[in-house]
PDB file of C-alpha atoms in Angstrom:
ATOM      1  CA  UNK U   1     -19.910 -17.281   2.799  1.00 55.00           C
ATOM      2  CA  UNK U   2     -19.837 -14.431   5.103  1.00 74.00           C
ATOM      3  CA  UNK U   3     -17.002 -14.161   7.796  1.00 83.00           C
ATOM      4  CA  UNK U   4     -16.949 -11.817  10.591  1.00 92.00           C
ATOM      5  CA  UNK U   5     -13.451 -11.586  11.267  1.00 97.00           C
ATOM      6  CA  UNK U   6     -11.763 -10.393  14.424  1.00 97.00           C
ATOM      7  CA  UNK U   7     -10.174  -7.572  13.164  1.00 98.00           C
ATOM      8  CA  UNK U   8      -9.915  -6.066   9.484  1.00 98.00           C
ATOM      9  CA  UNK U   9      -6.856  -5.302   7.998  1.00 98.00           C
ATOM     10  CA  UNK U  10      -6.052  -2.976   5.162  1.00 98.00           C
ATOM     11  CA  UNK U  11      -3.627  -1.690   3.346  1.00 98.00           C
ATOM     12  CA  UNK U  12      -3.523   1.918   2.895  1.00 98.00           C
ATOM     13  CA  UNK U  13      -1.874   3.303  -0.394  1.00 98.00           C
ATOM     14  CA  UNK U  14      -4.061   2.819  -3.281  1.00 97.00           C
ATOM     15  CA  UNK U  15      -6.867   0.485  -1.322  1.00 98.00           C
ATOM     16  CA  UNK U  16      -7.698   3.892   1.314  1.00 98.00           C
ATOM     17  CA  UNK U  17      -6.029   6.191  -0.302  1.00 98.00           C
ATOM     18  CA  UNK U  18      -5.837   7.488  -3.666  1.00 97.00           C
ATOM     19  CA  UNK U  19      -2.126   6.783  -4.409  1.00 96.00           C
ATOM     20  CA  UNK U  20      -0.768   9.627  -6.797  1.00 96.00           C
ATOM     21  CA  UNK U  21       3.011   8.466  -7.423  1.00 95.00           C
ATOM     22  CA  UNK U  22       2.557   7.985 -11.209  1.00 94.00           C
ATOM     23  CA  UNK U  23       0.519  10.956 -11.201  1.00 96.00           C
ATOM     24  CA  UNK U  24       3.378  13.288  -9.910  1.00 97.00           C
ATOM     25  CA  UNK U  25       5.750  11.488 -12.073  1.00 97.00           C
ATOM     26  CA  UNK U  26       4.325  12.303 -14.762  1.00 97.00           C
ATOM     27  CA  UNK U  27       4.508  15.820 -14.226  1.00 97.00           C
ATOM     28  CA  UNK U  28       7.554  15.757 -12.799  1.00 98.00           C
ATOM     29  CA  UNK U  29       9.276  14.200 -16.215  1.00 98.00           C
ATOM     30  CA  UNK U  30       7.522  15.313 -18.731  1.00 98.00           C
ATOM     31  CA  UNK U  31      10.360  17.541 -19.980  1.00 96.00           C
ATOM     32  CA  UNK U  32      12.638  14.629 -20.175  1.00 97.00           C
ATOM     33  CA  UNK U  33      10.296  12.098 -21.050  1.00 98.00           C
ATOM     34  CA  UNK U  34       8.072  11.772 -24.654  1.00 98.00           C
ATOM     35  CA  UNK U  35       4.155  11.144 -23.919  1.00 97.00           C
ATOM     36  CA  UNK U  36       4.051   8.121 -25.672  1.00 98.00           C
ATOM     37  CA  UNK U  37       6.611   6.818 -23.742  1.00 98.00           C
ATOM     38  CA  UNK U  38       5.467   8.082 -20.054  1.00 98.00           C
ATOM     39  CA  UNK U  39       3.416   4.614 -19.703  1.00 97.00           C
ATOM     40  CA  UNK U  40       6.298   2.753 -20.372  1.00 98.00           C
ATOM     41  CA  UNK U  41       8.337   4.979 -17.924  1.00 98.00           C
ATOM     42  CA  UNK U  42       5.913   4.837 -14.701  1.00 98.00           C
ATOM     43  CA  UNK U  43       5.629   0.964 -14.784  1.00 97.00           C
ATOM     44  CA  UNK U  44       9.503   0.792 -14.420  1.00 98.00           C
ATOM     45  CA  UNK U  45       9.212   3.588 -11.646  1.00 98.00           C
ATOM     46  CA  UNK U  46       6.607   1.627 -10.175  1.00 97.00           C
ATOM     47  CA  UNK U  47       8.876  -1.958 -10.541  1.00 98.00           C
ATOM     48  CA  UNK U  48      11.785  -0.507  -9.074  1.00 98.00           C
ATOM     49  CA  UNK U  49       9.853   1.129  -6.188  1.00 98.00           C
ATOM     50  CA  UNK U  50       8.700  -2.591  -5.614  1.00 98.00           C
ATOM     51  CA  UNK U  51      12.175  -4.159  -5.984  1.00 98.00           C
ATOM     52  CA  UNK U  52      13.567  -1.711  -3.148  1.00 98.00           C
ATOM     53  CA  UNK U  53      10.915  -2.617  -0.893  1.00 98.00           C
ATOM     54  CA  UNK U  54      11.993  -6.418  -0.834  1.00 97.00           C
ATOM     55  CA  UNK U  55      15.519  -6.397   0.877  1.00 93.00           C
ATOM     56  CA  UNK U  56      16.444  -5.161   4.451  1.00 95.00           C
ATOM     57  CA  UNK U  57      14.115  -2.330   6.121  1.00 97.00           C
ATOM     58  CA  UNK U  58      15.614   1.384   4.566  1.00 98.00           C
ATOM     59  CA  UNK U  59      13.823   4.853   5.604  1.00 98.00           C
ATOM     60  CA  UNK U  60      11.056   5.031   2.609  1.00 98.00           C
ATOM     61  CA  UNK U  61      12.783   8.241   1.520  1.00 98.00           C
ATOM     62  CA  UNK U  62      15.608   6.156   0.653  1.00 98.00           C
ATOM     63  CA  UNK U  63      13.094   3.873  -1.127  1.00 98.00           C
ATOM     64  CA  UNK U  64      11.686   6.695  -3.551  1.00 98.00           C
ATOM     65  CA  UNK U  65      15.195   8.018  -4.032  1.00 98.00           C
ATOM     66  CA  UNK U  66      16.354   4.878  -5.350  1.00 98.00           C
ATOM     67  CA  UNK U  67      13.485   4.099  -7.441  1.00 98.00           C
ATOM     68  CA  UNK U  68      13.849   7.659  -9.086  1.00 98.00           C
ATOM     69  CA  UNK U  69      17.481   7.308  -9.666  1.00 98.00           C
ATOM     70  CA  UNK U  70      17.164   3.786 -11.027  1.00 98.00           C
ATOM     71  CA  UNK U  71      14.434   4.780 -13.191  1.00 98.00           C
ATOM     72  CA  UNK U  72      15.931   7.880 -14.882  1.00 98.00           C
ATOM     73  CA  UNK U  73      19.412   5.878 -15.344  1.00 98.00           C
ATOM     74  CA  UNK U  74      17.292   2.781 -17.122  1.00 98.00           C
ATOM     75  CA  UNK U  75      15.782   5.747 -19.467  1.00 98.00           C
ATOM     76  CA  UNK U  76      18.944   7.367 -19.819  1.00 98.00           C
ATOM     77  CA  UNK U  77      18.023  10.779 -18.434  1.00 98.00           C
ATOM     78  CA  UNK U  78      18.936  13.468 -15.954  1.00 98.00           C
ATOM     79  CA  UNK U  79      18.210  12.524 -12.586  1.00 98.00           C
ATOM     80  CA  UNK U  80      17.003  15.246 -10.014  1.00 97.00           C
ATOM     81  CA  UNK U  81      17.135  14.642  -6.230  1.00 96.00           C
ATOM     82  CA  UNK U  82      14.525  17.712  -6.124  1.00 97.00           C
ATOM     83  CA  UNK U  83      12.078  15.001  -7.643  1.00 97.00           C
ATOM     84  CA  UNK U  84      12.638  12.610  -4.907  1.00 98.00           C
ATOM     85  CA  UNK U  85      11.559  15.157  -2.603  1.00 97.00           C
ATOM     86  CA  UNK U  86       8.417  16.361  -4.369  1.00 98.00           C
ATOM     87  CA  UNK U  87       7.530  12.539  -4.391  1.00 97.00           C
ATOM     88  CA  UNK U  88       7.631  11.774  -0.792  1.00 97.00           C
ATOM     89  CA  UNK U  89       6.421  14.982   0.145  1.00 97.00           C
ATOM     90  CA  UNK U  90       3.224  14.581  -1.638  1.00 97.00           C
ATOM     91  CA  UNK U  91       2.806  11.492   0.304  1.00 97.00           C
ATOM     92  CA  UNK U  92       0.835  12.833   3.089  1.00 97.00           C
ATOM     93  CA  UNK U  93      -1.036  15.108   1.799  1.00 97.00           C
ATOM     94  CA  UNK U  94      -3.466  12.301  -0.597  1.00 98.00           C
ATOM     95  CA  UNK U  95      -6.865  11.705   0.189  1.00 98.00           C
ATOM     96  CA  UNK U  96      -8.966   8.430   0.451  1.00 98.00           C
ATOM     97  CA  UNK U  97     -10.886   7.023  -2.893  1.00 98.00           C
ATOM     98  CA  UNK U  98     -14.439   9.008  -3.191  1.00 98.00           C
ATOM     99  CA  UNK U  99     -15.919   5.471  -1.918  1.00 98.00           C
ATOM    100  CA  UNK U 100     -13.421   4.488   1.327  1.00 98.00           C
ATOM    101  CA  UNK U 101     -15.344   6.887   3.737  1.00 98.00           C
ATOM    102  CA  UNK U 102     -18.462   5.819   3.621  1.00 98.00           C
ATOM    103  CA  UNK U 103     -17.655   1.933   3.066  1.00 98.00           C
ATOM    104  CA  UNK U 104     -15.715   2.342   5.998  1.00 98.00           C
ATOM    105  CA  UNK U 105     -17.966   4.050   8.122  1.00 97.00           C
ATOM    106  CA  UNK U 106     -20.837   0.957   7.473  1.00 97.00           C
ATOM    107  CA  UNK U 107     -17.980  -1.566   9.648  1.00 97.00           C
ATOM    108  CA  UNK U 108     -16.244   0.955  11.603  1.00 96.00           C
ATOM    109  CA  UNK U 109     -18.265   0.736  14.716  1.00 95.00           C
ATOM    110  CA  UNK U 110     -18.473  -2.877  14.269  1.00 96.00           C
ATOM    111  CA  UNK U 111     -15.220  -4.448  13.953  1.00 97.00           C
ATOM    112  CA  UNK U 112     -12.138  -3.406  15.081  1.00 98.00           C
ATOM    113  CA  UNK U 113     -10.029  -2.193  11.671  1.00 98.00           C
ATOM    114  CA  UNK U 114      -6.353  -1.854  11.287  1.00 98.00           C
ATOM    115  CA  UNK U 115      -3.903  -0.531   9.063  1.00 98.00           C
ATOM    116  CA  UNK U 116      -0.869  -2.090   7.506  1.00 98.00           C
ATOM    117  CA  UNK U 117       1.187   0.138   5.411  1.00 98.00           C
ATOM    118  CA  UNK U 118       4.699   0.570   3.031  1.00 98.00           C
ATOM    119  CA  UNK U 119       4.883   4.179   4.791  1.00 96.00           C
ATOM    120  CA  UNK U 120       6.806   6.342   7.619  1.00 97.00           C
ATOM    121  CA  UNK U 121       4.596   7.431  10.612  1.00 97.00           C
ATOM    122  CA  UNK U 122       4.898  10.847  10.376  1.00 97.00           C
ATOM    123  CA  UNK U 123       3.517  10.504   6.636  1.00 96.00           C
ATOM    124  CA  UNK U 124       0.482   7.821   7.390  1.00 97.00           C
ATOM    125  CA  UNK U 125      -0.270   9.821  10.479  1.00 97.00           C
ATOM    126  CA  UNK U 126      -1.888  12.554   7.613  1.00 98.00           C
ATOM    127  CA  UNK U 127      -3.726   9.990   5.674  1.00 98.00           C
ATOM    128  CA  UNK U 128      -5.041   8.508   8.356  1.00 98.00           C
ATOM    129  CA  UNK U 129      -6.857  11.894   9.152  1.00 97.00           C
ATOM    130  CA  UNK U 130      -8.500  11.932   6.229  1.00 98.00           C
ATOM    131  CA  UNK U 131     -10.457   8.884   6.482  1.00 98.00           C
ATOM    132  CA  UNK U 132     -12.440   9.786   8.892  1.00 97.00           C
ATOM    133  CA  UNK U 133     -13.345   6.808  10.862  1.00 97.00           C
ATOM    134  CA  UNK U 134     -11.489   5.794  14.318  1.00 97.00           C
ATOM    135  CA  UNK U 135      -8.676   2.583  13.556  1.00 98.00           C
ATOM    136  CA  UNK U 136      -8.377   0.180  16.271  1.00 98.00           C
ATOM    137  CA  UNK U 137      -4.312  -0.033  15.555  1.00 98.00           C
ATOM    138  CA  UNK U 138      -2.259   1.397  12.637  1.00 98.00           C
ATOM    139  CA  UNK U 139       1.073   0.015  11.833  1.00 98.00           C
ATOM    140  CA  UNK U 140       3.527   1.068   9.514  1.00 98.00           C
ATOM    141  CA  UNK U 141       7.137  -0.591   8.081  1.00 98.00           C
ATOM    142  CA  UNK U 142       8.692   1.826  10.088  1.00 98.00           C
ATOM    143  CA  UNK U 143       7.639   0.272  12.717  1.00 98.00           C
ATOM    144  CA  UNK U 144       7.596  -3.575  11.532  1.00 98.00           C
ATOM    145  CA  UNK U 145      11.251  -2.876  10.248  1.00 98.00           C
ATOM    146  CA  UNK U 146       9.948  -4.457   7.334  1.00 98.00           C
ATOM    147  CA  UNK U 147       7.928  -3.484   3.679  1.00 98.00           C
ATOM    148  CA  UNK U 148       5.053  -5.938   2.423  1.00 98.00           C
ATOM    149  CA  UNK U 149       5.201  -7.883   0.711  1.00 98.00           C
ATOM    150  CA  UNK U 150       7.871  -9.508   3.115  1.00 98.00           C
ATOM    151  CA  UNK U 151       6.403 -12.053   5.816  1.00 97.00           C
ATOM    152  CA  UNK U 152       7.852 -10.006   8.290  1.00 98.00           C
ATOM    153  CA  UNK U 153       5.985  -7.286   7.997  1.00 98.00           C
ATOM    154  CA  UNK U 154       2.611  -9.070   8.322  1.00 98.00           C
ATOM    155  CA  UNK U 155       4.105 -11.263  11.534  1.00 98.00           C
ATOM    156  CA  UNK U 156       5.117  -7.619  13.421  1.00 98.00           C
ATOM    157  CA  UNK U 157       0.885  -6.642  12.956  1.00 98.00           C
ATOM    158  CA  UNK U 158      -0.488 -10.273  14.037  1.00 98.00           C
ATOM    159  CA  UNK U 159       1.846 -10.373  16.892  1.00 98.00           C
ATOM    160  CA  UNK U 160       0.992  -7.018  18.017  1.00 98.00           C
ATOM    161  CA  UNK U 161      -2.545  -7.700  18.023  1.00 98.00           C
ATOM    162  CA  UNK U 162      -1.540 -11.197  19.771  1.00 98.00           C
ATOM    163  CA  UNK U 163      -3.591 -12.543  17.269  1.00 98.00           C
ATOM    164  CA  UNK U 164      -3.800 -15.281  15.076  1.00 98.00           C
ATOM    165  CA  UNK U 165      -4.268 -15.554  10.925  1.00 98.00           C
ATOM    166  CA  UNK U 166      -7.436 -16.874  10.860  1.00 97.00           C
ATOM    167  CA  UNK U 167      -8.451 -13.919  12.930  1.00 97.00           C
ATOM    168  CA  UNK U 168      -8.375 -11.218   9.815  1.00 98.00           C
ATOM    169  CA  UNK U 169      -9.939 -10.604   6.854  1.00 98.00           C
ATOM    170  CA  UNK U 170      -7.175  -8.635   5.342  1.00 98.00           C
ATOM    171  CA  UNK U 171      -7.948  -6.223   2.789  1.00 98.00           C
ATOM    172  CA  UNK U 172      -5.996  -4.656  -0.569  1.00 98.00           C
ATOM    173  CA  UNK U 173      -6.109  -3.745  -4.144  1.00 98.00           C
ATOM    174  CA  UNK U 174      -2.582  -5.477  -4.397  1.00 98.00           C
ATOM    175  CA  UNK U 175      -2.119  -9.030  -5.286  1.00 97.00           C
ATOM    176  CA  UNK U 176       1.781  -8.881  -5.367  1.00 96.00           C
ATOM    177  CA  UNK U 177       2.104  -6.570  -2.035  1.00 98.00           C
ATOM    178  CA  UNK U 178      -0.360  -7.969   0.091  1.00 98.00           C
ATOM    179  CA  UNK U 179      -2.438 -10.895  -1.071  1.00 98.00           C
ATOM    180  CA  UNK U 180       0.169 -13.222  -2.096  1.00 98.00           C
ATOM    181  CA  UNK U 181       2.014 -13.123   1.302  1.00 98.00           C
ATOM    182  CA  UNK U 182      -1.316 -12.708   2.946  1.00 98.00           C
ATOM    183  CA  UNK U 183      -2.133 -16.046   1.705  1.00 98.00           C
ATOM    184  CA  UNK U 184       1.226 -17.528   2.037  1.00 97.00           C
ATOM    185  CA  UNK U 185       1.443 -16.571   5.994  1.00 98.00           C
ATOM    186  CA  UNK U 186      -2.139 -18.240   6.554  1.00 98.00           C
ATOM    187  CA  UNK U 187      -4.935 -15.027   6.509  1.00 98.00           C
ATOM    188  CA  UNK U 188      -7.215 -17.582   4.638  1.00 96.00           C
ATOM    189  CA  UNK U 189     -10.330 -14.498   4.144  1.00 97.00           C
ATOM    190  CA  UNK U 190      -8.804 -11.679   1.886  1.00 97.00           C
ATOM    191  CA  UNK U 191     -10.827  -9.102  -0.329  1.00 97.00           C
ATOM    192  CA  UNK U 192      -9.317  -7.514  -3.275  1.00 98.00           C
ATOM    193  CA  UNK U 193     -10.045  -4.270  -4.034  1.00 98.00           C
ATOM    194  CA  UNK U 194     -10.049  -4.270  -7.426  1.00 97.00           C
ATOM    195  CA  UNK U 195      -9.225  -0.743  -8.703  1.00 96.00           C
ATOM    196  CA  UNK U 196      -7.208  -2.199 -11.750  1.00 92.00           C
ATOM    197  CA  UNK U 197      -4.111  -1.702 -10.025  1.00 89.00           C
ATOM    198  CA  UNK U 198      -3.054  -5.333 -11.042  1.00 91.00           C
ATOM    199  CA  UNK U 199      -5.088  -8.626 -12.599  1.00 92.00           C
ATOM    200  CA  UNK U 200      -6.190 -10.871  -9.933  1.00 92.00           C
ATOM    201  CA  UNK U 201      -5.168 -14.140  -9.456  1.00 93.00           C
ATOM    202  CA  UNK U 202      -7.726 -16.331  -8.197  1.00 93.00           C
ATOM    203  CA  UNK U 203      -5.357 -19.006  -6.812  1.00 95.00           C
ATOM    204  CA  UNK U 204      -4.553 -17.079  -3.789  1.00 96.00           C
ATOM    205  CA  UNK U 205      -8.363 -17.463  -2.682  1.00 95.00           C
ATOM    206  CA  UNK U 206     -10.053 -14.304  -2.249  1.00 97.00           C
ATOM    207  CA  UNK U 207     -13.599 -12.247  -2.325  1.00 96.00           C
ATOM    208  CA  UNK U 208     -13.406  -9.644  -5.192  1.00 97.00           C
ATOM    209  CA  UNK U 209     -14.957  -6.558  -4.492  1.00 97.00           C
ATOM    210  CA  UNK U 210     -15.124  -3.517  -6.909  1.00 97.00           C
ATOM    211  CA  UNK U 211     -14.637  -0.788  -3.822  1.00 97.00           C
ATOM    212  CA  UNK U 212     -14.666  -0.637  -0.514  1.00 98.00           C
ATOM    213  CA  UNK U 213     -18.383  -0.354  -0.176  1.00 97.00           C
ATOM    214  CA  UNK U 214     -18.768  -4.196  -0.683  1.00 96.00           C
ATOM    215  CA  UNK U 215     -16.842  -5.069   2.585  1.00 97.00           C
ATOM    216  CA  UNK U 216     -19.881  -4.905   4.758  1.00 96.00           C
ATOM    217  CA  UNK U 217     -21.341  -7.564   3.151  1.00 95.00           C
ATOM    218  CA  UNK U 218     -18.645  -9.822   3.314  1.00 95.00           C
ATOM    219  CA  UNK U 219     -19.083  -9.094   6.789  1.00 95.00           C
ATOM    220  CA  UNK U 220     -22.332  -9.520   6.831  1.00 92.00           C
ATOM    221  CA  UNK U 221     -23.353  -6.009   7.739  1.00 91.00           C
TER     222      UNK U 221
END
């Protein structure tokens, strides 16, 4: 059934963007970590960058350095802060998936679209640039004081749009991050992105779509 929502939300790493974290890892370790272990190694990086996102609002620096540290003491080996910083300086400078432009650009001038991201503003600021399409509002957990998948962090962008749940069709390529808790705080139309990020999980009631081109016609554009 198409929808034509008042606003559409997204997040940004890895739905937008192209998000490189395991990418830089990997180069990052490979003198401390085998190849046929690296997998193995970047799912824990990614777990514990997850499980520091889920308490009490920190700088994201402070996320990444955790995760890092965490990670290399799990593995048993040398921990660098030098890494930490080649992480989250990378951040800013990713680009968007090759099909986010143009899928956005095909809803861009018809519904208002907003961005909800796990980032610091002077990092998203960057990304942002790069997708070349004008957002109505973009909010970050710097702002919200708060990481998805947390409610909190989803209440800060609906009250700042004095909005209401039914008002979105929120958009990701992350059950556990966004579509869980989008469900769970009422946004009843959700797409998942699915760039095999994570299975899906059809419980949580959503419109698969295999890239960002398919949003316009959910939309019916």
């Amino acid at each position: 059934m198409v929808f034509r929502p008042k606003y559409i939300s997204f997040d940004c790493y890895g739905t937008l963007i192209y998000f490189q974290m395991s990418p830089v890892a990997r180069q990052l370790f490979a003198d401390r970590i085998a190849a046929e272990d690296m997998d193995a190694f970047c799912n824990d990086f990614s777990a514990y960058r997850f499980d520091e996102v889920l308490g009490d609002w920190k700088p994201y620096y402070e996320v990444v350095y955790n995760a890092v540290l965490r990670t290399a003491n799990m593995w048993k080996v040398p921990f660098r802060e030098s890494d930490v910083s080649t992480i989250y300086e990378a951040v800013p400078t990713w680009g968007p998936h090759p099909d986010t432009v143009a899928g956005l650009a095909k809803i861009a001038d018809k519904i208002p679209l907003v961005i909800l991201s796990n980032a610091m503003d002077h990092q998203l600021v960057h990304n942002v640039q790069k997708l070349e399409v004008p957002f109505h509002r973009v909010y970050t957990a710097q702002q919200a004081k708060a990481y998805k998948p947390r409610r909190r962090a989803f209440e800060y962008m609906i009250d700042q749009l004095g909005a209401k749940p039914e008002d979105f069709l929120h958009v990701s390529s992350s059950m556990r991050y966004d579509l869980m808790s989008a469900h769970d705080i009422g946004i009843k139309n959700k797409a998942f992105v699915n760039r095999g990020h994570e299975p899906g999980t059809p419980f949580y009631g959503y419109s698969e779509i295999k890239d960002i081109g398919g949003l316009a016609g959910l939309v019916g554009l």
